[in-house]
Every structure is written in C-alpha cells, then in structure tokens.
Short mmCIF file of C-alpha atoms and ligand atoms in Angstrom, two decimals:
data_model
loop_
_atom_site.label_atom_id
_atom_site.label_comp_id
_atom_site.label_asym_id
_atom_site.label_seq_id
_atom_site.Cartn_x
_atom_site.Cartn_y
_atom_site.Cartn_z
CA UNK K 1054 -46.81 -116.09 183.19
CA UNK K 1055 -47.74 -119.75 182.94
CA UNK K 1056 -49.98 -120.84 180.11
CA UNK K 1057 -53.16 -122.62 181.26
CA UNK K 1058 -52.42 -125.62 179.04
CA UNK K 1059 -50.03 -126.61 176.29
CA UNK K 1060 -52.82 -127.81 174.03
CA UNK K 1061 -56.15 -126.00 174.42
CA UNK K 1062 -58.99 -128.12 175.72
CA UNK K 1063 -62.16 -128.15 173.58
CA UNK K 1064 -64.09 -125.74 175.82
CA UNK K 1065 -63.22 -122.73 177.97
CA UNK K 1066 -64.68 -120.66 180.80
CA UNK K 1067 -63.55 -117.59 182.70
CA UNK K 1068 -63.78 -117.67 186.46
CA UNK K 1069 -64.15 -114.26 188.07
CA UNK K 1070 -63.92 -113.18 191.69
CA UNK K 1071 -65.42 -109.92 192.99
CA UNK K 1072 -65.07 -107.83 196.15
CA UNK K 1073 -61.52 -108.84 197.13
CA UNK K 1074 -58.73 -109.00 197.80
CA UNK K 1075 -59.08 -110.98 201.02
CA UNK K 1076 -55.79 -111.69 202.80
CA UNK K 1077 -57.43 -114.82 204.27
CA UNK K 1078 -59.37 -116.49 201.43
CA UNK K 1079 -57.82 -115.17 198.20
CA UNK K 1080 -54.44 -116.87 198.87
CA UNK K 1081 -56.26 -120.21 199.35
CA UNK K 1082 -58.06 -119.75 196.03
CA UNK K 1083 -54.76 -118.84 194.38
CA UNK K 1084 -53.19 -122.05 195.73
CA UNK K 1085 -55.92 -124.11 194.03
CA UNK K 1086 -55.58 -122.21 190.76
CA UNK K 1087 -51.83 -122.80 190.85
CA UNK K 1088 -52.26 -126.51 191.56
CA UNK K 1089 -54.31 -126.95 188.37
CA UNK K 1090 -52.49 -124.33 186.27
CA UNK K 1091 -55.77 -122.44 186.01
CA UNK K 1092 -56.32 -118.68 185.71
CA UNK K 1093 -58.99 -116.26 186.93
CA UNK K 1094 -59.88 -112.58 186.82
CA UNK K 1095 -60.02 -110.76 190.16
CA UNK K 1096 -62.28 -107.69 190.19
CA UNK K 1097 -60.89 -105.82 193.18
CA UNK K 1098 -62.43 -103.08 195.31
CA UNK K 1099 -60.03 -100.13 195.41
CA UNK K 1100 -60.24 -99.40 199.11
CA UNK K 1101 -59.07 -102.98 199.88
CA UNK K 1102 -56.09 -102.90 197.54
CA UNK K 1103 -53.35 -101.33 199.70
CA UNK K 1104 -53.78 -103.85 202.52
CA UNK K 1105 -53.93 -106.72 200.00
CA UNK K 1106 -50.92 -105.70 197.91
CA UNK K 1107 -49.11 -109.03 198.40
CA UNK K 1108 -52.20 -110.93 197.25
CA UNK K 1109 -52.39 -108.84 194.08
CA UNK K 1110 -48.72 -109.49 193.34
CA UNK K 1111 -49.37 -113.23 193.69
CA UNK K 1112 -52.34 -112.99 191.30
CA UNK K 1113 -50.09 -111.44 188.65
CA UNK K 1114 -47.28 -113.93 189.37
CA UNK K 1115 -49.68 -116.80 188.56
CA UNK K 1116 -50.87 -115.31 185.29
CA UNK K 1117 -54.21 -114.18 186.68
CA UNK K 1118 -55.83 -110.89 185.68
CA UNK K 1119 -56.63 -107.97 187.96
CA UNK K 1120 -59.63 -105.84 187.06
CA UNK K 1121 -61.68 -103.02 188.57
CA UNK K 1122 -64.76 -103.31 190.83
CA UNK K 1123 -64.95 -99.58 191.77
CA UNK K 1124 -63.36 -97.83 194.74
CA UNK K 1125 -65.95 -98.55 197.45
CA UNK K 1126 -68.49 -100.85 195.79
CA UNK K 1127 -70.66 -97.93 194.69
CA UNK K 1128 -73.73 -98.33 192.49
CA UNK K 1129 -72.15 -96.60 189.50
CA UNK K 1130 -75.43 -96.40 187.58
CA UNK K 1131 -76.56 -93.71 190.03
CA UNK K 1132 -73.44 -91.55 189.68
CA UNK K 1133 -72.36 -88.83 187.26
CA UNK K 1134 -69.73 -89.83 184.67
CA UNK K 1135 -67.24 -87.68 186.56
CA UNK K 1136 -67.81 -89.77 189.68
CA UNK K 1137 -67.84 -93.06 187.74
CA UNK K 1138 -64.46 -92.20 186.25
CA UNK K 1139 -63.15 -91.21 189.67
CA UNK K 1140 -64.24 -94.58 191.11
CA UNK K 1141 -62.39 -96.35 188.29
CA UNK K 1142 -59.28 -94.18 188.22
CA UNK K 1143 -58.71 -94.16 191.99
CA UNK K 1144 -58.82 -97.97 192.00
CA UNK K 1145 -56.61 -98.23 188.92
CA UNK K 1146 -54.04 -95.98 190.61
CA UNK K 1147 -54.13 -98.05 193.81
CA UNK K 1148 -53.55 -101.28 191.83
CA UNK K 1149 -50.69 -99.69 189.89
CA UNK K 1150 -49.03 -98.53 193.11
CA UNK K 1151 -49.56 -101.82 194.96
CA UNK K 1152 -48.18 -103.94 192.14
CA UNK K 1153 -45.42 -101.78 190.74
CA UNK K 1154 -47.14 -100.86 187.51
CA UNK K 1155 -50.03 -103.23 186.65
CA UNK K 1156 -52.63 -101.48 184.45
CA UNK K 1157 -56.25 -102.53 184.92
CA UNK K 1158 -58.55 -102.17 181.93
CA UNK K 1159 -61.80 -104.04 182.59
CA UNK K 1160 -64.59 -102.84 184.90
CA UNK K 1161 -67.20 -104.97 186.59
CA UNK K 1162 -69.74 -102.48 187.91
CA UNK K 1163 -70.98 -103.52 191.38
CA UNK K 1164 -74.41 -105.23 191.16
CA UNK K 1165 -73.92 -105.28 187.37
CA UNK K 1166 -75.56 -101.83 187.48
CA UNK K 1167 -74.79 -99.89 184.30
CA UNK K 1168 -76.36 -96.59 183.19
CA UNK K 1169 -77.04 -95.52 179.59
CA UNK K 1170 -74.44 -92.79 180.12
CA UNK K 1171 -71.84 -95.44 180.95
CA UNK K 1172 -72.70 -97.41 177.81
CA UNK K 1173 -72.20 -94.25 175.74
CA UNK K 1174 -69.21 -92.67 177.45
CA UNK K 1175 -67.26 -95.08 179.65
CA UNK K 1176 -63.77 -95.59 178.27
CA UNK K 1177 -63.17 -99.23 179.26
CA UNK K 1178 -64.91 -102.53 178.48
CA UNK K 1179 -67.43 -103.70 181.10
CA UNK K 1180 -67.73 -107.35 182.10
CA UNK K 1181 -70.76 -108.90 183.78
CA UNK K 1182 -71.40 -112.68 183.90
CA UNK K 1183 -73.43 -115.56 182.49
CA UNK K 1184 -73.41 -117.79 185.59
CA UNK K 1185 -74.11 -116.33 189.02
CA UNK K 1186 -73.11 -118.87 191.69
CA UNK K 1187 -74.89 -116.81 194.39
CA UNK K 1188 -72.01 -117.80 196.67
CA UNK K 1189 -72.46 -114.67 198.82
CA UNK K 1190 -76.04 -115.79 199.55
CA UNK K 1191 -75.71 -119.59 199.79
CA UNK K 1192 -72.36 -119.68 201.65
CA UNK K 1193 -72.62 -123.38 200.81
CA UNK K 1194 -70.04 -125.06 198.57
CA UNK K 1195 -72.25 -128.06 197.76
CA UNK K 1196 -75.04 -125.85 196.42
CA UNK K 1197 -72.64 -123.70 194.43
CA UNK K 1198 -70.88 -126.72 192.88
CA UNK K 1199 -74.23 -128.25 191.91
CA UNK K 1200 -75.34 -124.99 190.30
CA UNK K 1201 -72.16 -124.62 188.24
CA UNK K 1202 -72.17 -128.26 187.08
CA UNK K 1203 -75.78 -127.90 185.97
CA UNK K 1204 -75.43 -124.57 184.16
CA UNK K 1205 -71.93 -124.39 182.72
CA UNK K 1206 -71.20 -124.47 179.00
CA UNK K 1207 -68.47 -123.32 176.65
CA UNK K 1208 -67.80 -119.57 176.86
CA UNK K 1209 -69.38 -118.88 180.24
CA UNK K 1210 -68.16 -116.20 182.64
CA UNK K 1211 -68.70 -117.49 186.18
CA UNK K 1212 -69.23 -115.03 189.05
CA UNK K 1213 -67.89 -115.78 192.54
CA UNK K 1214 -66.53 -113.78 195.48
CA UNK K 1215 -63.07 -114.47 196.93
CA UNK K 1216 -63.94 -113.00 200.33
CA UNK K 1217 -66.12 -115.94 201.47
CA UNK K 1218 -64.73 -119.15 203.04
CA UNK K 1219 -67.22 -121.58 201.37
CA UNK K 1220 -66.13 -120.22 197.97
CA UNK K 1221 -62.63 -121.57 198.69
CA UNK K 1222 -64.15 -125.07 198.89
CA UNK K 1223 -66.23 -124.55 195.75
CA UNK K 1224 -63.09 -123.61 193.84
CA UNK K 1225 -61.18 -126.66 195.18
CA UNK K 1226 -63.85 -128.95 193.76
CA UNK K 1227 -65.01 -127.17 190.62
CA UNK K 1228 -61.62 -126.46 189.01
CA UNK K 1229 -60.62 -130.15 188.66
CA UNK K 1230 -64.18 -130.99 187.57
CA UNK K 1231 -64.09 -128.34 184.83
CA UNK K 1232 -60.70 -129.57 183.61
CA UNK K 1233 -61.86 -133.21 183.60
CA UNK K 1234 -64.89 -132.12 181.60
CA UNK K 1235 -62.85 -130.50 178.86
CA UNK K 1236 -62.66 -126.86 179.97
CA UNK K 1237 -59.71 -124.53 180.11
CA UNK K 1238 -60.10 -122.21 183.09
CA UNK K 1239 -59.01 -118.76 181.93
CA UNK K 1240 -59.07 -115.05 182.68
CA UNK K 1241 -61.77 -112.96 180.97
CA UNK K 1242 -59.22 -111.50 178.55
CA UNK K 1243 -57.88 -114.96 177.69
CA UNK K 1244 -61.41 -116.29 177.14
CA UNK K 1245 -62.29 -113.41 174.82
CA UNK K 1246 -59.08 -113.87 172.88
CA UNK K 1247 -59.78 -117.60 172.58
CA UNK K 1248 -63.26 -116.83 171.24
CA UNK K 1249 -62.05 -114.15 168.84
CA UNK K 1250 -63.92 -111.36 170.61
CA UNK K 1251 -62.22 -107.96 170.68
CA UNK K 1252 -63.51 -106.07 173.69
CA UNK K 1253 -64.41 -102.42 173.09
CA UNK K 1254 -64.69 -99.46 175.44
CA UNK K 1255 -68.21 -98.82 176.73
CA UNK K 1256 -69.44 -102.26 175.65
CA UNK K 1257 -70.81 -104.83 178.10
CA UNK K 1258 -69.74 -108.49 177.91
CA UNK K 1259 -71.56 -111.30 179.75
CA UNK K 1260 -69.80 -114.26 178.16
CA UNK K 1261 -67.54 -115.40 175.35
CA UNK K 1262 -70.46 -116.95 173.45
ZN1 ZN A 1728 -69.34 -106.81 194.27
#
C-alpha cells in the first residue's frame, strides 16, 4: 500500500467515515484520497458490505483501513455482550468474505454509545472521535469545511459519513487544505502508530493526542 508521504509532515489527523460503504459516494471519496495520496478509516455497517464488496477492495488497494460499525447500526450499549460480539463478528466475517481475507480490528460503536460492560469485556479497541463534522445533519459542504478548519489540530480524529453527497465535496476541499497546512491524512491505526499510542482491547480512543 502507498505511504501517505515520504517525509512525515509536522502534524497528522485521521479521517474516518461511518455508515458505508456507498457504491455511489464512497468511490468519489476514494478518488480524492488517491489524488492526494491520503488515507482514511472506513467504519462499515455489516449489512451493506456484500453489495459494496468492490468498494471495500478499492479501500484496501489504496492503503485505507476498514473497521467495524456493527451489523445493522445497533445501539450496542443497550445489548448483552453476547449480542455485541455477534454484531461485531458477523460484520467482521462479511468483510473477510467480501475482501478475500481482510481482518477488521477496530470498532466504532454507532452513536458512540458504549456500555460499562463493553469497556470491561469487549475484545477490540473502540474508536470515537474528537471532531464531529455533523455532515449528516448539515448536508452542507461549506459549513462542514468551516467547522473543520476552525477546530482541527494535531492528533484529531475527524468523523464524517461516506454515504452523503455533500461530504464528497467537503473531502475534495479539506484534504488539500489539511496537506497545505502541514497535516498528514492517515488511517486511525497509522495516526496512533505515529503518536506512539498502542491501542488496547476494551479501551476507547477519541484522538491521538
Ligand atoms: Zn453511524
């Protein structure tokens, strides 16, 4: 997979996309990431995976990371651990089958909803975010770009959704801006590695700060 840069830029962020894959908008986002040699983490919903298999393969091809956003966007904090694990494992299996062997490790619980049980017993790291673009609500690239430019700093994990058309425009504008402003645009795992953070099972990570 392609490295984001030869020489690391002084700062780094992870861009993350939830709720996909979308066969319409995710490929457009991937084209922008490719253009700028940038990476992202895609937290996919299991029930969408089979129909988006080609999109997932392209994500891997470009050095992006695939991660787990439950099977059907359930509020995992309200479920038993047996059901939480089923939501994770069913999605992990679908990704593995769709991609010919890719193993997902990270979970982003829908709504960022995490129970005490999950913190004690869940056997994967959990990733939330430090910047919420509210793209699903605004559906307005200008507003989202303004928000990111105002809030971003080194180590942030930025939350977006690759199923919405305005998000495609936000990505087209914000990736070159981030690069011009000294940021490497990485996957969550790459950001954590860059920051010397070793992610542990059952722990929740909001940023690389
Ligand atoms: Zn979601």
